[in-house]
Amino acid sequence: MKKALTKVLLAGLALGAGAPALAQAPTTLPSQVGQGPLVMSLSHSLVDVGAFGGGLTSIPLTSADITAAQSGQTVNINTVTTPVSLPPQAIAFGLQYAGNTSASFSQLLFDGSYLLGLKAAKVYQDLAKKQTQQAEIDVVEQVSKAYYSTLVARARLKLLSRNVQRLDTLLYQTNQTFKAGFAEKLDVDRLRVQRNNLVVEQQRAQRLTELSVALLKFQMGLPQVQVVQLTDSLGAAVVDAGALRQRLGVASFSTGGGVEGLGAVPTAPEPSATQRPTTAPLASNNGQPTQAQAAFNYNNRIEFSTLETQQALAGLDLQSRSAGAYPRLSLTAAYGFSGSAPAVKDLFAFRGPDSRNGAGYPNQNWFGFGNVGLSLNVPVFDGFRRRYQVQQARLQQQTIERGFETLRQSIDLQDAQSRTTLVNALDVLDNQQANLTLAADVARVTRIKFQAGVGSNLEVITAETSLREAQTNYYSAIYDVLVAKVDRDKATGELYSQAK
């Protein structure tokens, strides 16, 4: 029992590891979480922990065994006749073949470590569940980032396709103008160079999109040959930007600040007079969160809850080491038969007390026996082994207690870092939204001027280049915001609860 309990406690302390599939947004992800190899492996370990706990629970139950044995002597030990003149000597009497069969019972009455073992089994099972939950959180994080990467890559690829179509139209119009004698060949060549570069960029984006899908399949635990269909658009993933700013206390927008479609360009509204004071306390506090924002519930983090469970296991381990000095009391009982015969066939004749030979004398060869008793095991001296084990368990418990402060500091740092990263990402997104709006307007006006004959081809190419750069920066900013939001949710312990 003590060995089994030690195994539980030490193992617990050591834990401180066809049809198209629909890839869903992280808010509806639980159906994909359990498909990863790591989570499935931990789920199997959880079943093993449950079976091990059931084994501990069955220890005090009555155990029964039935045994049977038959043996034959290789030396003849039959009765020996000796001359009377010989001095007295030891002579073996018995039959060559012997056998016995018996049933034994035992019932544990008292064991100081048994109740601790039951508690440890339950706590260990709880620890295994939390370890599985932590693995699921990691899977949600990885799948979320891969999912958002695929959404952004596909949105940018569609935008590049529209850019190629628009540039093809402009190239056709310029070529017709050149044939009519109102444009230079240099203008046509510039647009062709621009188109070639854009096509190459489109091909690169196509390959990167395929790579993003492959990464998403890997994170979801799907084979690479599996077809994956994304069920959401990029706009649905970023429509909560305004509410997110309000939660962070950096702004209060009336709109989500997202995109309506893959090609839409959202415009960040200017804050009103009542909105501007929202950011003032942050500016006066060097960008640090206010006291209300700094309040954090550490129990939201699975790591903190896991450490609490490990602390409970360490306490049970210490109690188990101390309980090693307690006696162990068991009730035992046995009943059976033993027999002997000069030959094997006679041994299996099974003659009982009512058996008689030809002369009428008893001819019994099997005799019954039985006993009932108590078995008491009292530890007396173990060479100070238990003493050192208690010291080791106490040190382990103190180490875990000191780990709480380290974990709190780490969580505080992750909370501040994730908040700062998300605020910066939102600021960059606002800036890139404004730049994209300006670049799109400049490109539109430049094309109109060129078609009216009052603008140069070089201005059009420069404006188109700036527009593509603004588009690239904008989608990169969207991805940074989405990833920062995932990191923020994980830091605050909300990622898995949102997925569930």
Coordinates of C-alpha atoms in Angstrom, one line a residue:
M1 CA 0.0 0.0 0.0
K2 CA 2.8 2.4 0.9
K3 CA 4.6 1.7 -2.3
A4 CA 1.4 2.3 -4.3
L5 CA 0.8 5.6 -2.5
T6 CA 4.4 6.7 -3.0
K7 CA 4.0 6.0 -6.7
V8 CA 0.9 8.2 -6.9
L9 CA 2.4 11.1 -5.0
L10 CA 5.7 11.1 -6.8
A11 CA 4.1 10.8 -10.2
G12 CA 1.8 13.7 -9.4
L13 CA 4.7 15.9 -8.2
A14 CA 6.6 15.1 -11.3
L15 CA 3.8 16.5 -13.5
G16 CA 4.7 19.9 -12.9
A17 CA 3.2 16.5 -19.8
G18 CA -12.5 11.7 -46.3
A19 CA -15.2 14.4 -46.2
P20 CA -13.9 17.9 -46.0
A21 CA -13.2 19.1 -42.4
L22 CA -14.8 22.4 -41.3
A23 CA -12.2 24.6 -39.7
Q24 CA -14.1 26.7 -37.2
A25 CA -13.3 29.9 -35.4
P26 CA -11.7 29.6 -32.0
T27 CA -14.9 30.4 -30.3
T28 CA -16.4 27.2 -31.6
L29 CA -13.3 25.1 -31.5
P30 CA -13.8 22.3 -28.9
S31 CA -14.7 19.7 -31.5
Q32 CA -11.2 20.0 -32.9
V33 CA -9.3 20.3 -29.6
G34 CA -9.3 16.6 -28.7
Q35 CA -8.0 15.5 -32.1
G36 CA -4.4 16.5 -31.4
P37 CA -1.9 13.7 -30.6
L38 CA -0.8 15.4 -27.3
V39 CA -4.4 15.8 -26.0
M40 CA -5.3 12.2 -27.0
S41 CA -2.3 10.9 -25.3
L42 CA -3.1 12.8 -22.1
S43 CA -6.7 11.6 -22.3
H44 CA -5.4 8.0 -22.4
S45 CA -3.3 8.8 -19.4
L46 CA -6.3 10.2 -17.6
V47 CA -8.1 6.8 -18.2
D48 CA -5.0 5.1 -16.8
V49 CA -5.1 7.3 -13.7
G50 CA -8.8 6.4 -13.1
A51 CA -7.9 2.7 -13.3
F52 CA -5.1 3.2 -10.9
G53 CA -7.4 5.0 -8.5
G54 CA -9.8 2.1 -8.7
G55 CA -7.0 -0.3 -7.9
L56 CA -6.3 1.7 -4.7
T57 CA -10.0 1.7 -3.7
S58 CA -10.1 -2.1 -4.0
I59 CA -7.2 -2.6 -1.5
P60 CA -9.3 -2.9 1.7
L61 CA -11.9 -5.2 0.1
T62 CA -11.8 -8.8 1.1
S63 CA -9.4 -10.9 -1.0
A64 CA -9.8 -14.6 -1.6
D65 CA -7.4 -17.1 -3.1
I66 CA -7.7 -20.8 -3.9
T67 CA -4.5 -22.8 -4.3
A68 CA -3.8 -26.4 -5.1
A69 CA -0.5 -28.3 -5.2
Q70 CA 0.8 -31.8 -5.7
S71 CA 4.3 -33.0 -5.2
G72 CA 6.2 -36.3 -5.4
Q73 CA 9.4 -37.2 -3.5
T74 CA 12.3 -38.4 -5.5
V75 CA 13.7 -40.4 -2.6
N76 CA 11.9 -43.4 -1.3
I77 CA 10.7 -42.5 2.2
N78 CA 8.6 -45.5 2.9
T79 CA 8.8 -47.3 6.3
V80 CA 12.2 -48.8 6.8
T81 CA 12.8 -52.0 8.8
T82 CA 16.2 -52.1 10.7
P83 CA 17.9 -54.8 12.8
V84 CA 17.3 -54.5 16.5
S85 CA 21.0 -54.5 17.2
L86 CA 21.4 -51.0 15.6
P87 CA 21.5 -48.0 17.8
P88 CA 18.6 -45.5 17.8
Q89 CA 18.6 -43.2 14.7
A90 CA 16.3 -40.8 12.9
I91 CA 14.2 -42.5 10.3
A92 CA 11.8 -40.7 7.9
F93 CA 8.2 -41.8 7.7
G94 CA 5.9 -40.6 5.1
L95 CA 4.4 -41.3 1.7
Q96 CA 6.0 -40.4 -1.6
Y97 CA 3.2 -38.3 -3.0
A98 CA 1.5 -35.4 -1.3
G99 CA -1.0 -32.8 -2.2
N100 CA -3.0 -29.9 -0.7
T101 CA -5.7 -27.5 -1.7
S102 CA -6.9 -24.5 0.3
A103 CA -8.8 -21.3 0.2
S104 CA -7.5 -18.2 2.1
F105 CA -9.2 -14.9 2.9
S106 CA -7.8 -11.6 4.2
Q107 CA -9.4 -8.4 5.2
L108 CA -7.6 -5.1 5.9
L109 CA -8.7 -3.7 9.2
F110 CA -6.3 -0.8 9.7
D111 CA -3.6 0.8 7.6
G112 CA -2.4 4.3 8.4
S113 CA -1.6 5.1 4.8
Y114 CA -4.7 3.7 3.2
L115 CA -7.0 6.7 3.6
L116 CA -4.2 8.9 2.5
G117 CA -3.9 6.7 -0.6
L118 CA -7.5 7.3 -1.4
K119 CA -7.1 11.0 -1.1
A120 CA -4.0 11.0 -3.2
A121 CA -5.7 9.0 -5.9
K122 CA -8.5 11.6 -6.2
V123 CA -6.0 14.5 -6.1
Y124 CA -3.8 12.8 -8.7
Q125 CA -6.8 12.3 -11.0
D126 CA -7.7 15.9 -10.6
L127 CA -4.1 16.8 -11.5
A128 CA -4.2 14.7 -14.6
K129 CA -7.5 16.5 -15.6
K130 CA -5.8 19.8 -15.2
Q131 CA -2.8 18.7 -17.2
T132 CA -5.1 17.7 -20.0
Q133 CA -6.9 21.0 -19.8
Q134 CA -3.6 22.8 -20.0
A135 CA -2.7 20.9 -23.1
E136 CA -6.1 21.8 -24.6
I137 CA -5.4 25.4 -23.9
D138 CA -2.1 25.1 -25.8
V139 CA -3.9 23.5 -28.7
V140 CA -6.6 26.2 -28.8
E141 CA -3.8 28.8 -28.9
Q142 CA -1.9 27.1 -31.7
V143 CA -5.0 26.4 -33.7
S144 CA -6.3 29.9 -33.2
K145 CA -3.1 31.5 -34.5
A146 CA -2.9 29.1 -37.5
Y147 CA -6.6 29.7 -38.2
Y148 CA -6.2 33.5 -38.2
S149 CA -3.0 33.2 -40.3
T150 CA -5.0 31.3 -42.9
L151 CA -7.9 33.8 -42.9
V152 CA -5.5 36.7 -43.4
A153 CA -3.5 34.9 -46.1
R154 CA -6.7 34.1 -48.0
A155 CA -8.0 37.6 -47.7
R156 CA -4.8 39.1 -48.9
L157 CA -4.7 36.7 -51.8
K158 CA -8.1 37.7 -52.9
L159 CA -7.1 41.4 -52.7
L160 CA -4.1 40.7 -54.8
S161 CA -6.3 39.0 -57.4
R162 CA -8.4 42.2 -57.6
N163 CA -5.3 44.3 -57.8
V164 CA -4.1 42.2 -60.8
Q165 CA -7.5 42.6 -62.5
R166 CA -7.4 46.4 -61.9
L167 CA -3.9 46.7 -63.2
D168 CA -4.8 44.6 -66.3
T169 CA -7.6 47.0 -67.0
L170 CA -5.3 50.0 -66.7
L171 CA -2.6 48.3 -68.8
Y172 CA -5.2 47.6 -71.5
Q173 CA -6.4 51.2 -71.5
T174 CA -2.9 52.5 -71.6
N175 CA -2.0 50.2 -74.5
Q176 CA -5.0 51.4 -76.5
T177 CA -4.0 54.9 -75.8
F178 CA -0.5 54.1 -77.0
K179 CA -1.8 52.6 -80.2
A180 CA -3.8 55.8 -80.7
G181 CA -0.7 57.8 -80.4
F182 CA -1.6 59.6 -77.1
A183 CA 0.8 57.6 -74.8
E184 CA 4.4 56.6 -74.9
K185 CA 5.7 53.0 -75.1
L186 CA 7.6 53.7 -71.9
D187 CA 4.2 54.1 -70.1
V188 CA 3.1 50.7 -71.3
D189 CA 6.4 49.0 -70.3
R190 CA 6.2 50.5 -66.8
L191 CA 2.8 49.1 -66.3
R192 CA 3.9 45.7 -67.6
V193 CA 6.8 45.6 -65.2
Q194 CA 4.4 46.6 -62.4
R195 CA 2.0 43.8 -63.5
N196 CA 4.8 41.2 -63.6
N197 CA 5.9 42.1 -60.1
L198 CA 2.3 41.9 -58.9
V199 CA 1.8 38.5 -60.5
V200 CA 4.9 37.1 -58.8
E201 CA 3.7 38.5 -55.5
Q202 CA 0.3 36.8 -56.1
Q203 CA 2.0 33.5 -56.7
R204 CA 4.0 33.9 -53.5
A205 CA 0.9 34.7 -51.6
Q206 CA -0.8 31.6 -53.1
R207 CA 2.0 29.3 -51.8
L208 CA 2.0 31.0 -48.4
T209 CA -1.7 30.5 -48.2
E210 CA -1.3 26.8 -48.9
L211 CA 1.4 26.6 -46.3
S212 CA -0.9 28.3 -43.8
V213 CA -3.6 25.7 -44.5
A214 CA -1.0 22.9 -44.0
L215 CA 0.0 24.4 -40.7
L216 CA -3.7 24.6 -39.7
K217 CA -4.2 20.9 -40.5
F218 CA -1.1 20.0 -38.4
Q219 CA -2.3 22.0 -35.4
M220 CA -5.8 20.4 -35.7
G221 CA -4.3 16.9 -35.9
L222 CA -5.6 16.3 -39.4
P223 CA -3.8 14.5 -42.2
Q224 CA -2.4 16.7 -44.9
V225 CA -4.6 15.1 -47.5
Q226 CA -7.7 16.1 -45.6
V227 CA -9.6 19.0 -47.3
V228 CA -10.3 21.9 -44.9
Q229 CA -13.0 24.5 -45.4
L230 CA -12.9 27.7 -43.4
T231 CA -16.4 28.6 -42.2
D232 CA -15.7 32.2 -41.2
S233 CA -14.5 35.4 -42.9
L234 CA -11.8 37.7 -41.8
G235 CA -14.4 40.4 -41.0
A236 CA -16.2 38.2 -38.5
A237 CA -12.9 37.7 -36.7
V238 CA -12.1 41.4 -36.1
V239 CA -15.4 43.1 -35.6
D240 CA -14.9 43.3 -31.8
A241 CA -12.0 45.7 -32.0
G242 CA -13.9 48.6 -30.4
A243 CA -15.2 46.5 -27.5
L244 CA -11.7 45.2 -27.0
R245 CA -10.4 48.7 -26.7
Q246 CA -13.0 49.5 -24.1
R247 CA -12.0 46.4 -22.1
L248 CA -8.4 47.6 -22.2
G249 CA -9.4 51.1 -21.2
V250 CA -7.6 52.8 -24.1
A251 CA -10.5 54.0 -26.2
S252 CA -14.3 53.8 -26.6
F253 CA -15.4 53.3 -30.2
S254 CA -18.9 53.1 -31.2
T255 CA -18.1 50.5 -33.9
G256 CA -16.1 47.4 -34.0
G257 CA -13.5 48.7 -36.3
G258 CA -13.4 45.6 -38.3
V259 CA -14.0 44.8 -42.0
E260 CA -17.2 44.1 -43.7
G261 CA -15.7 41.8 -46.2
L262 CA -12.3 40.6 -47.4
G263 CA -11.8 43.7 -49.6
A264 CA -13.5 46.3 -47.4
V265 CA -11.4 49.0 -45.8
P266 CA -12.6 49.9 -42.3
T267 CA -12.1 53.5 -41.2
A268 CA -11.3 54.2 -37.6
P269 CA -13.5 57.1 -36.3
E270 CA -12.0 60.0 -34.5
P271 CA -12.7 59.9 -30.8
S272 CA -15.4 62.4 -29.6
A273 CA -15.0 64.9 -26.8
T274 CA -16.5 62.4 -24.4
Q275 CA -14.2 59.6 -25.5
R276 CA -10.8 61.4 -25.3
P277 CA -10.7 61.5 -21.4
T278 CA -10.8 57.7 -21.5
T279 CA -7.1 57.6 -22.5
A280 CA -6.0 60.4 -20.2
P281 CA -5.4 58.3 -17.1
L282 CA -3.2 56.0 -19.0
A283 CA -1.2 58.8 -20.4
S284 CA -0.8 60.3 -16.9
N285 CA 0.2 56.9 -15.5
N286 CA 2.9 56.3 -18.0
G287 CA 0.7 53.8 -19.9
Q288 CA 0.3 51.5 -16.9
P289 CA -3.2 50.0 -16.1
T290 CA -5.2 51.6 -13.4
Q291 CA -5.8 49.9 -10.1
A292 CA -9.1 48.4 -11.3
Q293 CA -7.4 47.1 -14.4
A294 CA -4.5 45.7 -12.4
A295 CA -6.8 43.4 -10.3
F296 CA -6.3 39.8 -11.5
N297 CA -7.7 36.5 -10.4
Y298 CA -4.8 34.1 -10.4
N299 CA -7.2 31.2 -10.2
N300 CA -8.2 31.8 -13.8
R301 CA -4.9 30.5 -14.9
I302 CA -4.7 26.7 -15.1
E303 CA -1.0 26.8 -14.1
F304 CA -2.0 28.3 -10.7
S305 CA -4.7 25.7 -10.1
T306 CA -2.3 23.0 -11.1
L307 CA 0.3 24.2 -8.6
E308 CA -2.4 24.2 -5.9
T309 CA -3.1 20.6 -6.7
Q310 CA 0.6 19.7 -6.6
Q311 CA 0.7 21.4 -3.2
A312 CA -2.1 19.2 -2.0
L313 CA -0.2 16.1 -3.3
A314 CA 2.9 17.3 -1.4
G315 CA 1.0 17.5 1.8
L316 CA -0.4 14.0 1.4
D317 CA 3.0 12.8 0.6
L318 CA 4.3 14.2 3.9
Q319 CA 1.5 12.7 5.8
S320 CA 2.1 9.3 4.1
R321 CA 5.7 9.3 5.1
S322 CA 4.8 10.1 8.7
A323 CA 2.1 7.4 8.7
G324 CA 4.7 4.8 7.8
A325 CA 5.3 4.3 11.6
Y326 CA 1.7 3.2 12.1
P327 CA 1.0 -0.6 12.5
R328 CA -1.0 -2.6 9.9
L329 CA -3.7 -4.9 11.1
S330 CA -5.4 -7.6 8.9
L331 CA -7.9 -10.4 9.5
T332 CA -6.9 -13.7 8.0
A333 CA -8.6 -17.0 7.5
A334 CA -7.8 -20.3 5.7
Y335 CA -9.5 -23.6 5.1
G336 CA -8.3 -26.6 3.1
F337 CA -7.4 -30.2 2.8
S338 CA -4.0 -32.1 2.6
G339 CA -3.4 -35.6 1.6
S340 CA -0.7 -38.2 0.8
A341 CA -0.4 -41.6 -0.9
P342 CA 2.2 -44.0 -2.1
A343 CA 1.1 -43.6 -5.7
V344 CA -0.4 -40.8 -7.8
K345 CA -3.6 -42.7 -8.6
D346 CA -4.1 -43.3 -4.8
L347 CA -3.5 -39.6 -4.1
F348 CA -6.3 -38.6 -6.4
A349 CA -8.7 -41.1 -4.9
F350 CA -9.8 -38.5 -2.4
R351 CA -10.8 -40.7 0.5
G352 CA -12.5 -38.8 3.2
P353 CA -13.2 -39.6 6.9
D354 CA -15.9 -42.1 6.0
S355 CA -13.7 -44.2 3.9
R356 CA -13.0 -47.8 5.1
N357 CA -10.6 -50.5 3.8
G358 CA -11.5 -54.2 3.3
A359 CA -10.9 -54.9 6.9
G360 CA -13.2 -52.2 8.0
Y361 CA -10.5 -49.8 9.3
P362 CA -10.5 -46.1 8.4
N363 CA -8.7 -45.5 5.1
Q364 CA -8.7 -41.7 4.9
N365 CA -6.0 -40.1 2.8
W366 CA -7.2 -36.4 2.8
F367 CA -7.5 -34.4 6.0
G368 CA -9.1 -31.0 6.5
F369 CA -7.6 -28.0 8.3
G370 CA -8.6 -24.4 9.0
N371 CA -7.6 -21.3 10.9
V372 CA -8.7 -17.8 11.7
G373 CA -6.3 -15.1 13.0
L374 CA -5.1 -11.6 13.1
S375 CA -1.9 -10.4 11.3
L376 CA -0.2 -7.4 12.9
N377 CA 2.7 -5.7 11.3
V378 CA 4.5 -3.1 13.6
P379 CA 7.4 -1.1 12.1
V380 CA 10.2 -1.0 14.6
F381 CA 13.3 0.3 13.0
D382 CA 14.0 1.0 9.3
G383 CA 17.5 2.4 9.5
F384 CA 16.2 6.1 9.6
R385 CA 14.9 5.7 6.1
R386 CA 11.5 7.1 7.0
R387 CA 13.1 10.0 8.8
Y388 CA 14.9 11.1 5.7
Q389 CA 11.9 10.5 3.6
V390 CA 9.8 12.9 5.8
Q391 CA 12.6 15.5 5.5
Q392 CA 12.6 15.2 1.7
A393 CA 8.8 15.5 1.5
R394 CA 8.8 18.6 3.8
L395 CA 11.4 20.2 1.6
Q396 CA 9.4 19.4 -1.5
Q397 CA 6.3 21.0 0.1
Q398 CA 8.3 24.2 0.9
T399 CA 9.6 24.3 -2.6
I400 CA 6.1 24.3 -4.0
E401 CA 5.0 27.0 -1.6
R402 CA 7.8 29.2 -2.8
G403 CA 6.8 28.5 -6.3
F404 CA 3.5 30.3 -5.8
E405 CA 5.2 33.7 -5.5
T406 CA 7.3 33.0 -8.6
L407 CA 4.2 32.0 -10.6
R408 CA 2.3 35.1 -9.5
Q409 CA 5.2 37.3 -10.7
S410 CA 5.3 35.4 -14.0
I411 CA 1.6 35.8 -14.4
D412 CA 1.7 39.5 -13.6
L413 CA 4.5 39.9 -16.2
Q414 CA 2.5 38.0 -18.9
D415 CA -0.6 40.1 -18.1
A416 CA 1.3 43.4 -18.5
Q417 CA 3.2 42.2 -21.5
S418 CA 0.1 40.9 -23.3
R419 CA -1.8 44.0 -22.6
T420 CA 0.9 46.3 -23.9
T421 CA 1.4 44.2 -27.0
L422 CA -2.3 44.3 -27.7
V423 CA -2.6 48.0 -27.2
N424 CA 0.4 48.6 -29.5
A425 CA -1.1 46.3 -32.1
L426 CA -4.4 48.2 -32.0
D427 CA -2.6 51.5 -32.4
V428 CA -0.7 50.1 -35.4
L429 CA -3.9 48.8 -36.9
D430 CA -5.6 52.2 -36.5
N431 CA -2.6 53.8 -38.2
Q432 CA -2.6 51.3 -41.0
Q433 CA -6.3 51.7 -41.6
A434 CA -5.8 55.4 -42.0
N435 CA -2.8 54.8 -44.3
L436 CA -4.8 52.3 -46.4
T437 CA -7.7 54.8 -46.8
L438 CA -5.3 57.6 -47.9
A439 CA -3.4 55.3 -50.2
A440 CA -6.6 54.0 -51.8
D441 CA -7.8 57.6 -52.3
V442 CA -4.5 58.7 -53.8
A443 CA -4.5 55.8 -56.2
R444 CA -8.0 56.5 -57.3
V445 CA -7.4 60.2 -57.9
T446 CA -4.1 59.4 -59.7
R447 CA -5.8 57.0 -62.1
I448 CA -8.5 59.6 -62.8
K449 CA -5.9 62.2 -63.6
F450 CA -4.0 59.8 -65.8
Q451 CA -7.1 58.8 -67.8
A452 CA -8.0 62.5 -68.1
G453 CA -4.5 63.2 -69.5
V454 CA -3.4 65.6 -66.7
G455 CA -1.4 63.0 -64.8
S456 CA 1.7 60.9 -65.6
N457 CA 2.1 57.2 -65.8
L458 CA 4.8 57.3 -63.2
E459 CA 2.4 58.9 -60.6
V460 CA 0.0 56.0 -61.2
I461 CA 2.7 53.4 -60.7
T462 CA 4.0 55.1 -57.5
A463 CA 0.4 55.3 -56.1
E464 CA -0.3 51.7 -56.9
T465 CA 3.0 50.6 -55.2
S466 CA 2.1 52.7 -52.1
L467 CA -1.4 51.2 -52.1
R468 CA -0.1 47.6 -52.2
E469 CA 2.4 48.4 -49.4
A470 CA -0.5 49.9 -47.4
Q471 CA -2.6 46.8 -48.0
T472 CA 0.2 44.5 -46.9
N473 CA 0.8 46.5 -43.8
Y474 CA -2.9 46.6 -43.0
Y475 CA -3.3 42.8 -43.2
S476 CA -0.1 42.3 -41.2
A477 CA -1.5 44.6 -38.6
I478 CA -4.8 42.7 -38.5
Y479 CA -2.9 39.4 -37.9
D480 CA -0.8 41.0 -35.2
V481 CA -4.0 42.2 -33.4
L482 CA -5.6 38.7 -33.7
V483 CA -2.5 37.0 -32.4
A484 CA -2.1 39.6 -29.6
K485 CA -5.7 39.0 -28.6
V486 CA -5.1 35.2 -28.4
D487 CA -2.0 35.9 -26.2
R488 CA -4.0 38.3 -24.1
D489 CA -6.9 35.8 -23.5
K490 CA -4.3 33.1 -22.6
A491 CA -2.6 35.4 -20.2
T492 CA -5.9 36.3 -18.4
G493 CA -7.1 32.7 -18.4
E494 CA -10.0 33.4 -20.7
L495 CA -8.9 31.6 -23.8
Y496 CA -10.1 28.1 -22.9
S497 CA -13.3 29.3 -21.3
Q498 CA -14.2 31.2 -24.5
A499 CA -13.5 28.1 -26.6
K500 CA -15.7 26.0 -24.4

